[in-house]
Coordinates of C-alpha atoms and ligand atoms in Angstrom, one line a residue:
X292 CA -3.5 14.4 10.3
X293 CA -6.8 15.1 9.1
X294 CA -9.0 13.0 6.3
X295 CA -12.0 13.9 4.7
X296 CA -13.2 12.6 1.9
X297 CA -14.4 15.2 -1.2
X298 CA -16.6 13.7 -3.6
X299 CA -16.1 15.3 -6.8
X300 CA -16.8 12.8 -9.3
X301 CA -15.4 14.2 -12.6
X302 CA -15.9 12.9 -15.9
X303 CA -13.2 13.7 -18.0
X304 CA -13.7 12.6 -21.6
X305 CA -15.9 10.3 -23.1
X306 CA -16.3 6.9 -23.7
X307 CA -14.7 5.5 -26.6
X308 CA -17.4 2.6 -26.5
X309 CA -21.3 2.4 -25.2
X310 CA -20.3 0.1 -22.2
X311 CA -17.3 1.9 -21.1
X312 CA -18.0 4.8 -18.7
X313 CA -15.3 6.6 -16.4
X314 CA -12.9 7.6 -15.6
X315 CA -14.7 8.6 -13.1
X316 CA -12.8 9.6 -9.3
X317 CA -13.1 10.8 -5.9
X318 CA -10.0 12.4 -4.5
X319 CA -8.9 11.4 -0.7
X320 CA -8.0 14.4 0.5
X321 CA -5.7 14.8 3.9
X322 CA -6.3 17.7 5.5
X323 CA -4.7 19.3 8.1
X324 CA -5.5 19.1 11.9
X325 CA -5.9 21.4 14.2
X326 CA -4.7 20.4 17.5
X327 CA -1.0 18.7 17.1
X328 CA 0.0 14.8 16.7
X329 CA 1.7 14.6 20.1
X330 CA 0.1 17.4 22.6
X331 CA 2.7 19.7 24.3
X332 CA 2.1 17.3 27.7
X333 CA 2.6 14.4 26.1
X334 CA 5.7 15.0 24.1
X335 CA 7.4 16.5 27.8
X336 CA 6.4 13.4 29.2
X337 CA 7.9 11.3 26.7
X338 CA 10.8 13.2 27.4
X339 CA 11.1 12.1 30.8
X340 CA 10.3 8.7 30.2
X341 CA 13.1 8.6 27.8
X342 CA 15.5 10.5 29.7
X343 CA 15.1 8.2 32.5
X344 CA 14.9 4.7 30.1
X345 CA 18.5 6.4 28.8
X346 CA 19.4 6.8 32.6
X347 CA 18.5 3.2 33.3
X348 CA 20.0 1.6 30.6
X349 CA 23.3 3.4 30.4
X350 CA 23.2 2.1 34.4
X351 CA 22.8 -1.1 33.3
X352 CA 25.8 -0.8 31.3
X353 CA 23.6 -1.7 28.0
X354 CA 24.3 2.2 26.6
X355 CA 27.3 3.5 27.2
X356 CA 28.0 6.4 28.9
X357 CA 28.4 9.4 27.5
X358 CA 30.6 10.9 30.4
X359 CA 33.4 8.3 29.8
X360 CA 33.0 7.0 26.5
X361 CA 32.7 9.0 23.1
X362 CA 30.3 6.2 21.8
X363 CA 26.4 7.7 22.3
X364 CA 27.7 10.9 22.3
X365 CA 28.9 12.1 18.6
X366 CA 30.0 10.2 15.6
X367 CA 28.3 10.7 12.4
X368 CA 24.3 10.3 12.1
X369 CA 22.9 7.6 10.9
X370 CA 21.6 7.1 7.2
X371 CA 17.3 6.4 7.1
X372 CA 16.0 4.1 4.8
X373 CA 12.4 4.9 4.7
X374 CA 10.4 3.7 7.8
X375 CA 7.6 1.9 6.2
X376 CA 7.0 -1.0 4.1
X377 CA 4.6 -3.2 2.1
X378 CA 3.7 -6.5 3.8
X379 CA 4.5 -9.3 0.5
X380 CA 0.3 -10.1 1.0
X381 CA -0.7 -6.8 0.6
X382 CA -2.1 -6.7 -3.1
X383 CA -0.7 -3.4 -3.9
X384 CA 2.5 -1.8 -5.6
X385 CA 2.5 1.1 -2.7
X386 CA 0.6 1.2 0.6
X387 CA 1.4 4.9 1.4
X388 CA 1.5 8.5 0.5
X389 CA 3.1 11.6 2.2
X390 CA 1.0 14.4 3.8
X391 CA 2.9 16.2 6.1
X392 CA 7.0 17.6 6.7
X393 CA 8.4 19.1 9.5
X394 CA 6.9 23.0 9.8
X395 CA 9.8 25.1 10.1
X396 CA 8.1 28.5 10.2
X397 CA 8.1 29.0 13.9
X398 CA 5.0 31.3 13.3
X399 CA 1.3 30.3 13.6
X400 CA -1.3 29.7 12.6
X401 CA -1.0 29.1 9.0
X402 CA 2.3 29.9 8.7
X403 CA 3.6 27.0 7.1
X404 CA 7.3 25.8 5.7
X405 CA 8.8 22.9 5.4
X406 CA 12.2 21.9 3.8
X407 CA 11.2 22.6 0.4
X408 CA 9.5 25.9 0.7
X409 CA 6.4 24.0 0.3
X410 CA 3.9 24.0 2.9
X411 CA 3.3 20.6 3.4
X412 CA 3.1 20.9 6.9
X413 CA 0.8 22.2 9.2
X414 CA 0.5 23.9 12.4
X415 CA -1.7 25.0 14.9
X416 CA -3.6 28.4 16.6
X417 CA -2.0 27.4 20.1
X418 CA 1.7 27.4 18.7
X419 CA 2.6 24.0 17.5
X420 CA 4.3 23.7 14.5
X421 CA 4.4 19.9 13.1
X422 CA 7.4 18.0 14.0
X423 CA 7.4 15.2 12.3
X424 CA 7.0 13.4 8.9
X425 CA 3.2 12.0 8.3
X426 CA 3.0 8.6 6.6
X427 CA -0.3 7.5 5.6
X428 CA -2.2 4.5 4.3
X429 CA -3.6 4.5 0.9
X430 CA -5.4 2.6 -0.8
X431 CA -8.1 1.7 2.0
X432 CA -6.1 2.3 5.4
X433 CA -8.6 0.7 7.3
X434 CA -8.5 -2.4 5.3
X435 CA -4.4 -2.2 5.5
X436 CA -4.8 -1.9 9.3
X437 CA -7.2 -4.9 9.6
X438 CA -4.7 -6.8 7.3
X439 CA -1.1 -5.6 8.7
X440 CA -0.7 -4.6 5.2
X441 CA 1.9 -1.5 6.3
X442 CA 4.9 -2.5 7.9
X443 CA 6.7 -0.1 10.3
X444 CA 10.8 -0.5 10.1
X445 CA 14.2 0.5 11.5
X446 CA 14.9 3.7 9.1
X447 CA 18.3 3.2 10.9
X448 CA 20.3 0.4 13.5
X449 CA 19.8 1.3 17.3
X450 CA 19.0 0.2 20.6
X451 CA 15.4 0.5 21.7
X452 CA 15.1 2.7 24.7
X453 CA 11.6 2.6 25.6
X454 CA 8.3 1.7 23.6
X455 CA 5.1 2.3 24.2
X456 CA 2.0 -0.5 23.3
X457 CA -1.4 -1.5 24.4
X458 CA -3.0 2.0 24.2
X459 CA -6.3 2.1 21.9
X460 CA -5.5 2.3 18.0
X461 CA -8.5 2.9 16.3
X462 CA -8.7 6.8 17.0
X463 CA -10.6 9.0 14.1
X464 CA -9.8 12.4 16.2
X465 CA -6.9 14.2 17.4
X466 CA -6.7 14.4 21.2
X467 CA -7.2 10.9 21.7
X468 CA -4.8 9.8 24.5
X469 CA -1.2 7.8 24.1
X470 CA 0.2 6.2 21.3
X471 CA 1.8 3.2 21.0
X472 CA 5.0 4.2 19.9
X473 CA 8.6 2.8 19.7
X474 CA 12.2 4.8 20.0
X475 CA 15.1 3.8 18.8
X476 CA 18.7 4.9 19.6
X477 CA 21.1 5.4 17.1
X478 CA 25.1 4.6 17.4
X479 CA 25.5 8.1 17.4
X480 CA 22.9 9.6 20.4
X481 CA 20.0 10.7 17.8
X482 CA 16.8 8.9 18.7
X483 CA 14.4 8.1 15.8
X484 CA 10.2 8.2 17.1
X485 CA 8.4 6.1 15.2
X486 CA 4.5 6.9 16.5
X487 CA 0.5 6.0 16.1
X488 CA 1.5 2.6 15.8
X489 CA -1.4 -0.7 15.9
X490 CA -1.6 -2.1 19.2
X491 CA -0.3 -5.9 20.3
X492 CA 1.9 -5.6 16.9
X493 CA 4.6 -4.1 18.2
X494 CA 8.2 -6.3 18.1
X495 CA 8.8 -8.4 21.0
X496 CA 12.2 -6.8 21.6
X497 CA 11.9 -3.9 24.6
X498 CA 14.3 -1.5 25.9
X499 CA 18.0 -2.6 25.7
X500 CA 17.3 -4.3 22.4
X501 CA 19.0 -3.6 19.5
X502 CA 17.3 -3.5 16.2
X503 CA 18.8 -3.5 12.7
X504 CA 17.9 -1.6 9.7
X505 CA 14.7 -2.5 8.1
X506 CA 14.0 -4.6 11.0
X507 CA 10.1 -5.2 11.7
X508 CA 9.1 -2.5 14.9
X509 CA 5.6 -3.0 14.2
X510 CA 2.5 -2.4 12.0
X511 CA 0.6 1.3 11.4
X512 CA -2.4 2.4 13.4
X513 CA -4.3 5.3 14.9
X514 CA -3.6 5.3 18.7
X515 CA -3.1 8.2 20.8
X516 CA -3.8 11.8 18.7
X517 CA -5.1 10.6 15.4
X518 CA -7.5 11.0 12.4
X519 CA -6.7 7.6 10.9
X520 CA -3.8 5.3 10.5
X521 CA -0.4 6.6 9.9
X522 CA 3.3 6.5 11.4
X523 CA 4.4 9.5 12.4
X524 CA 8.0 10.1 12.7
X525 CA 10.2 12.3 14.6
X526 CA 14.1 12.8 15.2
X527 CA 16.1 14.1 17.7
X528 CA 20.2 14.7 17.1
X529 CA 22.0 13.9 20.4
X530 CA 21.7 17.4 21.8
X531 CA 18.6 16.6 21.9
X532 CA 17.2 19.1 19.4
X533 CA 14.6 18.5 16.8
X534 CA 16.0 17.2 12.9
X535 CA 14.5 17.4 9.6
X536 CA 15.8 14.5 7.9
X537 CA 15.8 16.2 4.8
X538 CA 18.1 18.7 2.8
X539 CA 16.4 21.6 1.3
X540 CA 16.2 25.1 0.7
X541 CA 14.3 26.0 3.7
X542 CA 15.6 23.5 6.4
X543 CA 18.6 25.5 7.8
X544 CA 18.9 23.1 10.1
X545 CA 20.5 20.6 7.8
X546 CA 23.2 21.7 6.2
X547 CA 23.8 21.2 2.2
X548 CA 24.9 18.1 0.8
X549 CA 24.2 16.5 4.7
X550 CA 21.0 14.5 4.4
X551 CA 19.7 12.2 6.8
X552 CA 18.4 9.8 4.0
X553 CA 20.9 6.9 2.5
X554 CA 18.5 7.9 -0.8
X555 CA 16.4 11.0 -0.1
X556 CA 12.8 10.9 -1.8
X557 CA 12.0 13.7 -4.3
X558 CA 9.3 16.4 -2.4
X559 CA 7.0 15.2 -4.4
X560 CA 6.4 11.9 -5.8
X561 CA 3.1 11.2 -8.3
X562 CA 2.8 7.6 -7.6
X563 CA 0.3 4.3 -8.9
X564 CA -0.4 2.5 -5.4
X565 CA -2.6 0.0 -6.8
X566 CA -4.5 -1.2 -10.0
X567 CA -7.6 -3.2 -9.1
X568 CA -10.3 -4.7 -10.2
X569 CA -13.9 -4.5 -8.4
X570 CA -17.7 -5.6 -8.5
X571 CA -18.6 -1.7 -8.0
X572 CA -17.5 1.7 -6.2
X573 CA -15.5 0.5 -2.6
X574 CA -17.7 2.8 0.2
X575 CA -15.8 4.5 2.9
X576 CA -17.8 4.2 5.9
X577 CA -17.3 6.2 9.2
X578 CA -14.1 5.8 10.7
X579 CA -13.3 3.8 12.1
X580 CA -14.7 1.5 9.9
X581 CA -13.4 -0.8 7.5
X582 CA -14.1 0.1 3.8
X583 CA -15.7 -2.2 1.8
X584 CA -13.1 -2.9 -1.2
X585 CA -15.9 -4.5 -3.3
X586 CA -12.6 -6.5 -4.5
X587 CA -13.5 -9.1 -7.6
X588 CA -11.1 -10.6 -9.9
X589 CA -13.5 -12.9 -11.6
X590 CA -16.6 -12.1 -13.6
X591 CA -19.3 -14.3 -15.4
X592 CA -19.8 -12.6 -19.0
X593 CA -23.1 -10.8 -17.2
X594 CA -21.4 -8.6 -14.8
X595 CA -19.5 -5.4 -15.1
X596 CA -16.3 -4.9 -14.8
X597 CA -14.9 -1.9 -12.4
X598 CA -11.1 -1.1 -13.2
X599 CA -9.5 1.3 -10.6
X600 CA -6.6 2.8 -10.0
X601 CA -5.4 4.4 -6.5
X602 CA -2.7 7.4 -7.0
X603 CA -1.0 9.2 -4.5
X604 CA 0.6 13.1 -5.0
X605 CA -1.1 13.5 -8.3
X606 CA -0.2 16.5 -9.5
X607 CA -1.6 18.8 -12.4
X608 CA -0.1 18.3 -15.9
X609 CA 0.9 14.7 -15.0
X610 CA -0.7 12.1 -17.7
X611 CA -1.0 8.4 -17.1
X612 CA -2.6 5.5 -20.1
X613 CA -5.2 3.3 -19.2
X614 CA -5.4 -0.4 -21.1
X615 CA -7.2 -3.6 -21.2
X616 CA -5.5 -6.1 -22.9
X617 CA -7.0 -9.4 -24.2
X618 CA -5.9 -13.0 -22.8
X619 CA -3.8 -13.2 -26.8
X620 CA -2.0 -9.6 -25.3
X621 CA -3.6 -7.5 -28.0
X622 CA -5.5 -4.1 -27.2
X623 CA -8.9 -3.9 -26.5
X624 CA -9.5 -0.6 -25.2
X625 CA -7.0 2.4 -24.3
X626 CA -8.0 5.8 -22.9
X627 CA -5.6 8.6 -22.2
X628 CA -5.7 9.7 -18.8
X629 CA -4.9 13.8 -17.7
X630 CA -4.6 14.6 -14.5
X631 CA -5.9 18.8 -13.9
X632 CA -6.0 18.9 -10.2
X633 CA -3.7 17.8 -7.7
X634 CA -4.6 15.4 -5.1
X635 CA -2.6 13.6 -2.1
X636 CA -4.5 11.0 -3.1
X637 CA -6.9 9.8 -5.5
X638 CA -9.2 7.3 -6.8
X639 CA -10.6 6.3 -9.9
X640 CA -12.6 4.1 -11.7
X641 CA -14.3 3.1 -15.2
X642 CA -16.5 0.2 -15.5
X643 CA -17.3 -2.3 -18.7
X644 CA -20.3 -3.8 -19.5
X645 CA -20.3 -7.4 -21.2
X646 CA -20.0 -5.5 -24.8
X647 CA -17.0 -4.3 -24.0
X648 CA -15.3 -7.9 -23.8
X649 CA -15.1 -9.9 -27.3
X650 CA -13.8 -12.7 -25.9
X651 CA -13.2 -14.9 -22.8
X652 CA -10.0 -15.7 -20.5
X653 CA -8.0 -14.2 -18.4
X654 CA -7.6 -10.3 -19.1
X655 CA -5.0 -7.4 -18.0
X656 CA -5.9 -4.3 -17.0
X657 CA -2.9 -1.6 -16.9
X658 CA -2.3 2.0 -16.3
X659 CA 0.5 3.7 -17.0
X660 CA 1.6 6.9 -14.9
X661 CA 4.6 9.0 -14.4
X662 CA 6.8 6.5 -16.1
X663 CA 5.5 3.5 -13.8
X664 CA 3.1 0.5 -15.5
X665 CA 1.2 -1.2 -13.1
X666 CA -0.9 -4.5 -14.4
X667 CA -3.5 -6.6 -12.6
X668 CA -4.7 -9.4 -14.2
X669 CA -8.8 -10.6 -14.2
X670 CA -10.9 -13.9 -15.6
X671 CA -13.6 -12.5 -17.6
X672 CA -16.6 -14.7 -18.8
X673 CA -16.0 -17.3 -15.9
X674 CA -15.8 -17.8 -12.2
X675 CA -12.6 -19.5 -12.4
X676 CA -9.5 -18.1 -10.2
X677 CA -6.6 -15.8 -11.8
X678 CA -4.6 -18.6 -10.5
X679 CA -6.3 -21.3 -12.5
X680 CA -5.7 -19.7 -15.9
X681 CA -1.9 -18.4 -15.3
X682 CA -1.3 -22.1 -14.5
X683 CA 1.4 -23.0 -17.2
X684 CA 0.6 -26.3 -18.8
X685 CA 2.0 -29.2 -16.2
X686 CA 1.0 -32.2 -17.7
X687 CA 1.1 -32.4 -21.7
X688 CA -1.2 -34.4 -24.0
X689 CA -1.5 -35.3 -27.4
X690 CA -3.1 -34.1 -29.8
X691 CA -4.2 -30.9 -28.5
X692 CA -6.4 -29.8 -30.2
X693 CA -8.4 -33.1 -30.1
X694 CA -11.0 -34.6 -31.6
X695 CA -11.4 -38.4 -29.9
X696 CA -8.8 -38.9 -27.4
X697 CA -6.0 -37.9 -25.8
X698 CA -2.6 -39.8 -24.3
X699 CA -1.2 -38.2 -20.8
X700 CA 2.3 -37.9 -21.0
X701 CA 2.7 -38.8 -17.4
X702 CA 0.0 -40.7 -15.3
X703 CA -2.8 -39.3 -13.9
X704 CA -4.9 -40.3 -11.0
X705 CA -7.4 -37.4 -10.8
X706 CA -8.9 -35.3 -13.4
X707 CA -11.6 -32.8 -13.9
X708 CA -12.8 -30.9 -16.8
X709 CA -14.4 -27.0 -16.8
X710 CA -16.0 -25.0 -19.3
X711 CA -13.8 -21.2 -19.1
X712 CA -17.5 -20.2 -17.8
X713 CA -16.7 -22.5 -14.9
X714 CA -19.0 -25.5 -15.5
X715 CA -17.6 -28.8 -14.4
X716 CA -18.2 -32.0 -16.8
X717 CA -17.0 -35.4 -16.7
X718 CA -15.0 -37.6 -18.9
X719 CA -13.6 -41.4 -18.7
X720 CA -10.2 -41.6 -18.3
X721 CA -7.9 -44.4 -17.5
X722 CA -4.8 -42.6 -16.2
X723 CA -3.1 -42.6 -19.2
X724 CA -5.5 -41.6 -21.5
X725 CA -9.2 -39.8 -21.8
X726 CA -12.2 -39.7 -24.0
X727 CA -13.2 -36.1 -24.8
X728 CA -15.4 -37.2 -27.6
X729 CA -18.5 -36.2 -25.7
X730 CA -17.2 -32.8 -25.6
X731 CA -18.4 -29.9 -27.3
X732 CA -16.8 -28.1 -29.0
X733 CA -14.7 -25.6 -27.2
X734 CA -11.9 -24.3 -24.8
X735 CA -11.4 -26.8 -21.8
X736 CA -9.6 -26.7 -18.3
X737 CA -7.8 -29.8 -17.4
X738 CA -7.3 -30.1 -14.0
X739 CA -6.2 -32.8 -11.6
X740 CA -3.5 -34.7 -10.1
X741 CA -0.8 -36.9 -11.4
X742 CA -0.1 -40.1 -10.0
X743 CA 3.4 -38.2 -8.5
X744 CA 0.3 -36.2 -6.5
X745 CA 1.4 -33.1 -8.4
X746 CA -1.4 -31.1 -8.9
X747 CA -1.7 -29.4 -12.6
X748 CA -3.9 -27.2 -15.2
X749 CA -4.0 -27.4 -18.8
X750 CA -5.5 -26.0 -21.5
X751 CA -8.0 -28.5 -23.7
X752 CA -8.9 -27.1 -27.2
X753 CA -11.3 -29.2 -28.8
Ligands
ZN895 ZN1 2.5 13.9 12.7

């Protein structure tokens, strides 16, 4: 798998206001490599390896044998449930996208099918024709890989047979050595490959183990023949012989109505991976380097405002809505968004100026795209937290609005007051009650501690 990026920087449409400009984007293209995943030496010699881990453990009387028992030898294959997922911290609805099937076109080069009749494969001048599925990391896969953010899982219950770990994992070019890897036997004899994976993450459990489905193998990376991080998968039946885990017109090795999926995923699927918000354009550095997100989710009234969105398999004709809502929930700002070029994946971004916000508190971007909404939330006109403003009111106080004073109705042993822009002021208060008569007039963050030690924020409006 191959990445390069293609700076294209479209603006499509104008700007319904002064301060608004975008969207603008830069598409993420994969590409495809020419020299294969796994070389032709290294897949033989994984063969071995696992022909002789079988061996060993079928000895061991951990696998049976297939000479005297019927188990490991036949029954039906297993179902896959899709072999990577979001960690809960990553901050994003999807952390991958799909560049590459199984080749079935046993011609090269450039002769390219996979189970669709697409070619969304690749192959290469010495005769390799892809053998795997390609799962990559979007948004930022180098930020995902420093984070763990991609989760590699069990597509299926098994016993691992061998795994490989400790090889290098920040490769940004094919030809570069072992993978870490893990291989997982199914009930039935198939063997599931689940490759490129991030060194030192792999799951304690080793050959012998059994592993369940959706069980934790590891997290994504770039060791052994890689561009960038991705898992790339690979399935054997129990004769040994490659499987494309998917039904389709062209994959005659699968026959109809037989997938290998408990739920098989549409060829294409245009996707939202993440709505963000950002102090200015993230750069992509050389691999391996990390990119720098330029994440920010609050802003003084001064600074601009990037909104982004990250899309994977955006395709032409598809149509998405971006919005910024106010903190009341009314619209401030909508812009229709048409997508005339397909991408594997894509970025883009529009940015606000200060006359673009009318008011202060805690704002909501959301795009809208192939039937998904995806919000992200953002303070505006303060450096307070998102957290801080979402906080539901703990501790109630009357009156509210005030003028003088207000009573607590539950004691409270700390308290501090902001400004929305952030400013912290003092008040008296004797646990029960406070003075907010030197106050101006205004919107006011009460935040503190009751004399339970429950920590709480409410909302002052004097
Ligand atoms: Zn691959």
């Amino acid at each position: 798998m191959k990445k390069f990026l293609l700076p294209l920087c479209l603006v499509l449409g104008g700007s319904l206001h002064a301060q608004i400009s975008g969207p603008h984007n830069e598409a993420y293209t994969i590409g495809n490599p020419d020299t294969p995943c796994v070389t032709a030496a290294q897949r033989e010699a994984i063969f071995e390896k696992l022909a002789r881990a079988k061996q060993d453990l079928i000895e061991k009387g951990i696998l049976p044998n297939p000479q005297t028992s019927l188990l490991g030898g036949g029954g039906p294959h297993p179902l896959f449930e899709w072999p990577i997922e979001k960690d809960p911290a990553a901050p994003y609805t999807a952390v991958w996208g799909l560049s590459n099937y199984v080749d079935h076109n046993a011609s090269f080069p450039n002769q390219i099918q996979d189970w669709n009749c697409g070619t969304k494969s690749y192959d290469t001048s010495n005769g390799y024709n892809h053998q795997g599925m390609d799962i990559f990391l979007w948004p930022f896969s180098w930020y995902q890989f420093q984070n763990n953010y991609a989760r590699v899982i069990a597509a299926a219950p098994g016993t691992i047979i061998y795994k490989d770990d400790g090889n290098f994992d920040m490769n940004c070019a094919l030809g570069g050595g072992d993978w870490n890897a893990i291989y997982v036997m199914h009930a039935d004899g198939s063997i599931a490959w689940y490759g490129h994976m991030k060194s030192g993450t792999l799951t304690a459990k080793g050959p012998g183990d059994t592993v369940a489905a959706g069980e934790f193998l590891g997290n994504v990376g770039s060791s052994g023949s890689s561009t960038g991080p991705h898992l790339h998968f690979e399935v054997y039946n129990n004769a040994g012989q490659l499987v494309d885990p998917y039904v389709g017109t062209c994959n005659l090795w699968t026959s109809a109505n037989d997938s290998w999926w408990a739920a098989q995923k549409p060829y294409i699927e245009p996707k939202i991976n993440a709505v963000s918000t950002h102090s200015g354009v993230p750069t992509f550095p050389t691999c391996p380097q990390m990119e720098v997100t330029k994440y920010k989710d609050s802003f003084l009234s001064n600074e601009v405002v990037y909104a982004m969105v990250f899309l994977t398999d955006q395709t032409v004709g598809s149509s998405g809505l971006l919005s910024m809502k106010r903190p009341n929930g009314t619209i401030a700002f909508t812009q229709p968004f048409n997508s005339t070029t397909a991408y594997n994946a894509s970025y883009w971004w529009w940015s606000f100026g200060s006359a673009s916000f009318d008011t202060y508190g805690l704002w909501t971007l959301s795009f809208s795209y192939n039937g998904n909404t995806v919000e992200h939330q953002f303070v505006y006109g303060s450096n307070l937290a998102v957290g801080d403003l979402q906080t539901e009111t703990k501790v109630r106080f009357y009156p509210n609005p005030a003028r003088d004073r207000i009573a607590f109705s539950e004691d409270v042993a700390t308290l501090d007051v902001f400004q929305i822009d952030g400013k912290k002021l003092q008040i008296p208060h004797d646990g029960i009650s406070a003075d907010v008569s030197g106050l101006p007039n205004g919107v006011f963050l009460l935040r503190g501690t009751t004399a339970s030690g429950r920590p709480f924020t409410s909302k002052l409006t004097k």
